[in-house]
Short mmCIF file of C-alpha atoms in Angstrom, two decimals:
data_model
loop_
_atom_site.label_atom_id
_atom_site.label_comp_id
_atom_site.label_asym_id
_atom_site.label_seq_id
_atom_site.Cartn_x
_atom_site.Cartn_y
_atom_site.Cartn_z
CA MET A 1 6.70 22.08 -1.12
CA ARG A 2 8.82 19.95 -3.44
CA ARG A 3 11.54 19.94 -0.81
CA ALA A 4 8.99 18.93 1.82
CA LEU A 5 7.80 16.07 -0.40
CA SER A 6 11.38 14.96 -0.90
CA LEU A 7 11.92 14.96 2.86
CA ALA A 8 8.71 13.01 3.42
CA ALA A 9 9.92 10.27 1.07
CA HIS A 10 12.77 9.56 3.51
CA GLY A 11 10.24 8.29 6.04
CA PRO A 12 9.22 4.62 6.10
CA ALA A 13 6.63 3.56 3.53
CA TYR A 14 5.23 1.00 5.99
CA GLY A 15 3.49 1.57 9.32
CA PRO A 16 0.20 3.11 10.45
CA ASN A 17 1.37 6.73 10.07
CA PRO A 18 1.75 8.76 6.87
CA ARG A 19 5.00 9.99 5.36
CA VAL A 20 5.15 13.74 6.01
CA GLY A 21 7.74 16.45 5.41
CA CYS A 22 7.91 20.03 6.68
CA VAL A 23 10.02 23.04 5.69
CA LEU A 24 10.13 26.33 7.64
CA LEU A 25 10.85 29.55 5.75
CA ASP A 26 11.79 33.03 6.93
CA SER A 27 10.15 36.21 5.62
CA ASP A 28 12.50 36.20 2.61
CA GLY A 29 11.56 32.65 1.64
CA ARG A 30 14.81 31.10 2.83
CA THR A 31 14.77 27.70 4.53
CA VAL A 32 15.54 27.99 8.23
CA ALA A 33 14.62 24.49 9.39
CA GLU A 34 13.13 21.24 8.13
CA GLY A 35 12.06 17.83 9.28
CA PHE A 36 10.20 14.63 8.38
CA HIS A 37 8.35 11.87 10.18
CA ARG A 38 10.56 8.87 10.84
CA GLY A 39 7.80 6.42 11.80
CA ALA A 40 5.30 5.55 14.52
CA GLY A 41 6.28 6.86 17.94
CA THR A 42 8.73 9.47 16.61
CA PRO A 43 8.09 13.24 16.34
CA HIS A 44 5.83 14.33 13.51
CA ALA A 45 7.39 16.31 10.66
CA GLU A 46 6.32 19.68 12.07
CA ALA A 47 7.70 18.86 15.51
CA ALA A 48 10.96 17.66 13.94
CA ALA A 49 11.29 20.91 11.99
CA LEU A 50 10.55 23.00 15.09
CA ALA A 51 13.16 21.02 17.04
CA ASP A 52 15.65 21.62 14.23
CA ALA A 53 15.01 25.37 14.52
CA ARG A 54 15.28 25.35 18.32
CA SER A 55 18.60 23.50 18.17
CA ARG A 56 19.99 26.50 16.29
CA ASP A 57 18.24 29.18 18.38
CA ILE A 58 16.11 30.38 15.46
CA ASP A 59 13.22 32.70 16.29
CA LEU A 60 10.24 31.32 14.33
CA ARG A 61 7.81 34.15 14.95
CA GLY A 62 6.36 35.31 11.62
CA THR A 63 7.78 32.39 9.63
CA THR A 64 6.03 30.12 7.12
CA ALA A 65 5.54 26.36 7.43
CA VAL A 66 5.23 24.27 4.27
CA VAL A 67 3.79 20.82 5.11
CA THR A 68 2.85 17.90 2.87
CA LEU A 69 -0.14 16.86 5.04
CA GLU A 70 -2.49 18.99 7.13
CA PRO A 71 -1.05 19.36 10.66
CA CYS A 72 -2.84 17.09 13.09
CA ALA A 73 -5.14 18.34 15.84
CA HIS A 74 -5.22 15.34 18.17
CA HIS A 75 -3.28 13.94 21.11
CA GLY A 76 -1.63 10.64 20.26
CA ARG A 77 1.84 9.51 21.21
CA THR A 78 2.81 13.10 20.42
CA GLY A 79 0.92 16.37 20.91
CA PRO A 80 -1.07 18.17 18.20
CA CYS A 81 1.17 19.66 15.53
CA ALA A 82 -1.28 22.50 14.97
CA ASP A 83 -0.81 23.62 18.59
CA ALA A 84 2.98 23.37 18.26
CA LEU A 85 2.94 25.63 15.20
CA ILE A 86 0.71 28.14 16.98
CA GLU A 87 2.95 28.21 20.05
CA ALA A 88 6.02 28.74 17.85
CA GLY A 89 4.50 31.88 16.32
CA ILE A 90 4.18 30.56 12.75
CA ALA A 91 2.33 33.11 10.60
CA VAL A 92 1.51 31.14 7.42
CA VAL A 93 0.99 27.44 6.72
CA HIS A 94 0.87 25.91 3.24
CA VAL A 95 -0.50 22.34 2.99
CA ALA A 96 -0.46 19.90 0.07
CA VAL A 97 -3.12 17.38 1.20
CA PRO A 98 -5.88 17.77 3.83
CA ASP A 99 -5.87 15.02 6.45
CA PRO A 100 -8.82 12.60 5.90
CA ASN A 101 -8.24 10.81 9.20
CA PRO A 102 -11.24 11.66 11.42
CA LEU A 103 -9.03 11.23 14.49
CA ALA A 104 -6.48 13.80 13.35
CA THR A 105 -8.28 16.26 11.09
CA GLY A 106 -9.13 19.80 12.14
CA GLY A 107 -5.63 21.20 12.24
CA ALA A 108 -6.27 23.76 9.52
CA ASP A 109 -9.34 25.08 11.34
CA ARG A 110 -7.39 25.33 14.59
CA LEU A 111 -4.59 27.25 12.86
CA GLN A 112 -7.02 29.66 11.22
CA ALA A 113 -8.83 30.21 14.51
CA ALA A 114 -5.48 31.29 15.94
CA GLY A 115 -5.09 33.89 13.18
CA ILE A 116 -2.68 31.89 11.01
CA GLU A 117 -3.09 32.09 7.23
CA VAL A 118 -3.62 28.59 5.80
CA THR A 119 -3.68 27.46 2.16
CA THR A 120 -4.38 23.88 1.08
CA GLY A 121 -3.77 22.10 -2.22
CA LEU A 122 -0.22 23.19 -3.07
CA LEU A 123 1.20 20.38 -5.29
CA ALA A 124 -1.76 18.29 -4.17
CA ASP A 125 -1.31 15.68 -6.94
CA GLU A 126 2.27 15.01 -5.89
CA GLY A 127 1.19 14.82 -2.27
CA GLU A 128 -1.59 12.35 -3.10
CA ASP A 129 0.85 10.22 -5.08
CA LEU A 130 3.32 10.04 -2.19
CA LEU A 131 0.58 9.10 0.27
CA ARG A 132 -1.49 6.86 -2.02
CA PRO A 133 -1.59 3.64 0.07
CA TRP A 134 -2.06 5.50 3.36
CA LEU A 135 -4.77 7.80 2.00
CA HIS A 136 -6.58 4.85 0.41
CA ALA A 137 -6.56 2.93 3.69
CA ILE A 138 -7.81 5.87 5.72
CA ARG A 139 -10.54 6.78 3.22
CA THR A 140 -11.86 3.26 2.62
CA GLY A 141 -11.12 1.40 5.85
CA ARG A 142 -9.21 -1.31 3.99
CA PRO A 143 -5.58 -1.60 2.93
CA TYR A 144 -4.21 -0.68 -0.46
CA VAL A 145 -3.88 -4.01 -2.29
CA THR A 146 -0.89 -4.65 -4.54
CA LEU A 147 -1.03 -7.93 -6.43
CA LYS A 148 2.33 -9.40 -7.43
CA LEU A 149 2.53 -11.72 -10.43
CA ALA A 150 5.73 -13.42 -11.65
CA THR A 151 5.05 -15.12 -14.97
CA SER A 152 6.40 -16.39 -18.25
CA LEU A 153 5.58 -14.49 -21.42
CA ASP A 154 2.56 -16.72 -21.89
CA GLY A 155 1.21 -16.00 -18.41
CA ARG A 156 2.31 -19.21 -16.66
CA VAL A 157 3.41 -19.37 -13.03
CA ALA A 158 4.56 -22.99 -13.17
CA ALA A 159 5.44 -25.65 -15.71
CA ALA A 160 3.20 -28.65 -16.41
CA ASP A 161 4.95 -30.70 -13.69
CA GLY A 162 4.37 -27.95 -11.12
CA THR A 163 7.95 -26.64 -10.99
CA SER A 164 8.23 -22.84 -10.78
CA ARG A 165 11.72 -21.99 -9.48
CA TRP A 166 12.81 -19.91 -11.06
CA ILE A 167 10.74 -18.32 -13.81
CA THR A 168 12.19 -14.86 -13.16
CA GLY A 169 15.86 -14.06 -12.63
CA PRO A 170 17.83 -12.91 -9.57
CA GLN A 171 17.41 -9.17 -10.21
CA ALA A 172 13.62 -9.46 -10.37
CA ARG A 173 13.57 -11.56 -7.21
CA ALA A 174 15.82 -9.10 -5.38
CA HIS A 175 13.56 -6.23 -6.41
CA ALA A 176 10.52 -8.10 -5.12
CA HIS A 177 12.18 -8.36 -1.71
CA THR A 178 12.71 -4.58 -1.57
CA ILE A 179 8.97 -4.19 -2.14
CA ARG A 180 8.23 -6.66 0.67
CA ALA A 181 10.32 -4.48 2.97
CA GLN A 182 8.10 -1.47 2.19
CA VAL A 183 4.66 -2.95 2.89
CA ASP A 184 2.78 -3.69 6.10
CA ALA A 185 1.72 -7.23 5.21
CA ILE A 186 2.21 -10.03 2.68
CA ALA A 187 -0.74 -12.31 1.98
CA VAL A 188 -1.06 -15.74 0.41
CA GLY A 189 -3.85 -18.27 0.24
CA SER A 190 -3.75 -21.33 2.50
CA GLY A 191 -3.24 -23.57 -0.53
CA THR A 192 -0.05 -21.73 -1.48
CA ALA A 193 1.10 -21.82 2.14
CA LEU A 194 0.76 -25.62 2.16
CA ILE A 195 2.13 -26.39 -1.30
CA ASP A 196 5.01 -23.90 -1.55
CA ASP A 197 5.88 -23.59 2.16
CA PRO A 198 7.05 -19.97 1.72
CA SER A 199 8.77 -17.96 4.43
CA LEU A 200 7.37 -14.60 3.21
CA THR A 201 10.31 -12.68 4.60
CA ALA A 202 11.95 -9.55 3.18
CA ARG A 203 15.55 -10.52 2.48
CA THR A 204 18.58 -8.47 1.57
CA ALA A 205 20.90 -9.28 -1.33
CA ASP A 206 23.19 -11.28 0.98
CA GLY A 207 20.31 -13.40 2.28
CA GLY A 208 19.84 -11.58 5.57
CA LEU A 209 16.61 -10.06 6.79
CA PHE A 210 15.62 -6.43 6.36
CA GLU A 211 15.04 -4.61 9.65
CA HIS A 212 11.34 -4.31 8.83
CA GLN A 213 9.55 -7.61 8.35
CA PRO A 214 5.91 -7.40 7.23
CA LEU A 215 3.04 -9.20 8.86
CA ARG A 216 2.60 -12.62 7.21
CA VAL A 217 -1.05 -13.30 6.40
CA VAL A 218 -2.56 -16.61 5.33
CA LEU A 219 -6.13 -16.51 4.00
CA GLY A 220 -8.30 -19.62 3.91
CA ARG A 221 -9.50 -22.40 6.18
CA ARG A 222 -6.64 -24.86 5.86
CA THR A 223 -4.34 -24.87 8.88
CA VAL A 224 -0.73 -23.69 8.71
CA PRO A 225 1.43 -26.63 9.87
CA ASP A 226 3.45 -26.28 13.06
CA ASP A 227 6.69 -26.84 11.15
CA ALA A 228 5.88 -24.41 8.32
CA ARG A 229 8.55 -21.86 7.36
CA LEU A 230 5.91 -19.20 7.99
CA ARG A 231 6.36 -19.91 11.69
CA GLY A 232 10.11 -19.31 11.47
CA PRO A 233 12.10 -16.05 11.58
CA GLY A 234 10.33 -13.09 10.03
CA GLY A 235 7.24 -11.03 10.71
CA PRO A 236 4.31 -12.16 12.87
CA LEU A 237 1.94 -14.74 11.39
CA LEU A 238 -1.78 -14.04 11.08
CA HIS A 239 -4.10 -16.80 9.86
CA LEU A 240 -7.53 -15.55 8.75
CA PRO A 241 -9.82 -18.50 7.98
CA GLU A 242 -12.58 -16.12 6.84
CA ARG A 243 -13.53 -16.61 3.16
CA ASP A 244 -15.31 -13.29 2.61
CA LEU A 245 -12.78 -10.89 1.11
CA ASP A 246 -14.69 -7.86 2.33
CA VAL A 247 -14.41 -9.11 5.92
CA VAL A 248 -10.74 -10.02 5.42
CA LEU A 249 -9.77 -6.60 4.09
CA ARG A 250 -11.67 -4.78 6.80
CA GLU A 251 -10.01 -6.96 9.44
CA LEU A 252 -6.61 -5.97 8.08
CA GLY A 253 -7.70 -2.34 8.02
CA GLU A 254 -8.72 -2.52 11.68
CA ARG A 255 -5.23 -3.87 12.43
CA GLU A 256 -3.80 -0.70 10.82
CA VAL A 257 -2.46 -2.57 7.80
CA ARG A 258 -2.23 0.24 5.24
CA HIS A 259 -0.62 -1.67 2.36
CA VAL A 260 -0.82 -5.40 1.70
CA LEU A 261 1.21 -7.21 -0.95
CA VAL A 262 -0.57 -10.30 -2.28
CA GLU A 263 1.78 -12.96 -3.60
CA GLY A 264 -0.51 -15.77 -4.47
CA GLY A 265 -1.39 -18.09 -5.63
CA PRO A 266 -3.70 -18.06 -8.64
CA THR A 267 -6.81 -18.78 -6.55
CA LEU A 268 -6.34 -15.75 -4.31
CA ALA A 269 -5.27 -13.55 -7.23
CA THR A 270 -8.39 -14.55 -9.15
CA ALA A 271 -10.66 -13.96 -6.17
CA LEU A 272 -9.28 -10.46 -5.60
CA LEU A 273 -9.48 -9.53 -9.28
CA ALA A 274 -13.03 -10.90 -9.52
CA ALA A 275 -13.93 -8.73 -6.53
CA ASP A 276 -12.33 -5.61 -8.07
CA ALA A 277 -10.22 -5.42 -4.92
CA VAL A 278 -6.80 -4.98 -6.55
CA ASP A 279 -5.48 -1.41 -6.54
CA GLU A 280 -2.08 -2.01 -8.11
CA LEU A 281 -0.41 -4.76 -10.15
CA HIS A 282 3.29 -5.64 -10.08
CA ALA A 283 3.82 -7.98 -13.02
CA TYR A 284 7.32 -9.46 -13.25
CA ILE A 285 7.49 -10.95 -16.75
CA ALA A 286 10.29 -13.27 -17.85
CA PRO A 287 11.23 -13.95 -21.50
CA VAL A 288 10.30 -17.60 -21.03
CA LEU A 289 7.67 -19.66 -22.84
CA LEU A 290 6.15 -22.72 -21.14
CA GLY A 291 3.12 -23.48 -23.28
CA ALA A 292 1.42 -25.41 -20.47
CA GLY A 293 1.11 -25.29 -16.71
CA ALA A 294 -0.70 -23.18 -14.15
CA THR A 295 -1.73 -19.69 -15.19
CA ALA A 296 -1.36 -16.60 -12.99
CA VAL A 297 -5.08 -15.86 -13.03
CA GLY A 298 -8.09 -18.15 -13.34
CA ASP A 299 -11.50 -17.61 -14.89
CA LEU A 300 -12.85 -14.11 -14.19
CA GLY A 301 -16.08 -14.68 -16.06
CA VAL A 302 -14.92 -12.46 -18.92
CA THR A 303 -16.44 -13.59 -22.22
CA THR A 304 -15.83 -10.52 -24.38
CA ILE A 305 -13.05 -7.94 -24.53
CA GLY A 306 -15.33 -5.18 -23.27
CA GLU A 307 -15.61 -6.97 -19.91
CA ALA A 308 -11.85 -7.16 -19.35
CA ALA A 309 -10.42 -5.91 -16.06
CA ARG A 310 -8.23 -3.02 -17.14
CA PHE A 311 -5.38 -1.22 -15.39
CA ALA A 312 -3.37 1.86 -16.31
CA THR A 313 0.38 1.41 -16.78
CA GLN A 314 2.44 3.58 -14.43
CA ASP A 315 5.96 2.31 -15.01
CA VAL A 316 7.97 -0.30 -16.91
CA THR A 317 11.42 -1.28 -15.62
CA ARG A 318 13.96 -3.76 -16.97
CA LEU A 319 15.43 -6.05 -14.30
CA GLY A 320 18.12 -8.14 -15.94
CA ASP A 321 16.37 -10.15 -18.65
CA ASP A 322 12.98 -9.62 -17.00
CA VAL A 323 10.56 -6.71 -17.08
CA LEU A 324 8.50 -5.25 -14.24
CA LEU A 325 5.25 -3.60 -15.27
CA ILE A 326 3.46 -1.56 -12.61
CA ALA A 327 -0.18 -0.73 -13.33
CA ARG A 328 -2.91 0.80 -11.21
CA ARG A 329 -6.67 0.47 -11.20
CA ALA A 330 -8.11 2.17 -14.28
CA GLY A 331 -11.71 2.03 -13.10
CA LEU A 332 -14.28 -0.72 -13.22
CA ALA A 333 -14.55 -2.29 -16.66
CA ARG A 334 -17.26 -4.90 -16.27
CA ALA A 335 -20.29 -4.09 -18.39
CA SER A 336 -23.58 -5.76 -17.46
CA THR A 337 -25.98 -6.29 -14.57
CA ASP A 338 -26.29 -9.61 -12.77
CA GLN A 339 -22.95 -11.04 -11.56
CA PRO A 340 -23.14 -12.43 -8.00
CA ASP A 341 -21.42 -10.41 -5.27
CA ALA A 342 -17.70 -10.95 -5.87
CA GLY A 343 -17.10 -10.11 -2.22
CA ARG A 344 -18.38 -13.60 -1.32
CA THR A 345 -15.73 -15.30 -3.44
CA GLY A 346 -13.81 -17.91 -1.46
CA VAL A 347 -10.09 -17.38 -1.02
CA ASP A 348 -9.05 -21.04 -0.83
CA ARG A 349 -10.98 -22.57 -3.71
CA PRO A 350 -11.17 -21.85 -7.46
CA VAL A 351 -13.50 -19.05 -8.53
CA PRO A 352 -16.50 -20.52 -10.35
CA GLN A 353 -17.12 -19.42 -13.91
CA GLN A 354 -19.64 -16.59 -14.12
CA PRO A 355 -22.30 -16.12 -16.77
CA SER A 356 -21.43 -13.93 -19.74
CA SER A 357 -23.61 -11.15 -18.32
CA SER A 358 -20.88 -9.99 -15.93
CA SER A 359 -21.98 -7.01 -13.90
CA THR A 360 -20.57 -3.54 -13.57
CA SER A 361 -23.17 -2.52 -11.03
CA THR A 362 -22.45 -5.38 -8.64
CA ASN A 363 -18.71 -4.78 -8.75
CA GLN A 364 -19.25 -1.09 -8.09
CA SER A 365 -21.33 -1.99 -5.05
CA HIS A 366 -18.61 -4.25 -3.73
CA GLN A 367 -15.97 -1.58 -4.23
CA LYS A 368 -18.03 0.83 -2.17
CA GLU A 369 -18.17 -1.74 0.62
CA ILE A 370 -14.41 -2.29 0.77
#
């Protein structure tokens, strides 16, 4: 299974389909074939492994398949993997993670009905970690939201005169572009689109464009100018004037956006955090002190430390003089009962200050919705 997970990681992190790896073993436990999914429209991992075996005239009757995700049972651009395994004469199938996609699930039942032994849950934690954004999107109907912040040590994103290039150094900026090349979409608020005129492209170290360019999303009612860099080379542009974050995230989910990277500005970051809609934080922190200027996040209505929005640190990496801290949602931390529905927070205006009685129950309700 660890080999299958390693193979799966070679597949693209972006796109509507999951990263999946498959290893086929003979009766002595030796690998006879393997494969992984290379992206939408290409053979699934099981089909790739079966093709690998056929190319070397290997008889697969009585062999074992080790797969990171439950084989699918539906007809899409390719046939059901469960049927392919049955036709090949596979005797045993070990699965890390069951498939939560209602359109594809049922493969394990189909295999068992054909007399194949199936076990599920082998290295399930590692499988869940590999598939985190995809699983989240399928289970909730909205994309996995990663919020990127690039700040000074004192949490500023710009100096008092509005200048912000560059707070972080070249290594941090280059790393941020590799992350852009791994997500389905990049989102900014309409205010940031107008003020900063970003291109929101994923660029290589030499200034070229990565092969994959994410969808560029602008949230808010202000129009993107005809001559904006967002209309230049790069991914498609999607302008969503809707202010309700719940509607926005579901719209992206319906467009098969599995992972969205939010790059600003402070208004959108604050709205998402207030709505408990951020799943992961990427905080690029530079050893710079500004003392004044715009902050990365606005007022969240937090009046006491017990109400703080908390995340769990996953990794800390040095990038030149800067540091990247990656943290994931640690659970809802708000602690009282009557905050208005954060899902109605506007995405192109400052978030109003909330009363000190910030609500855990309301935020939990919103999280269930999105």
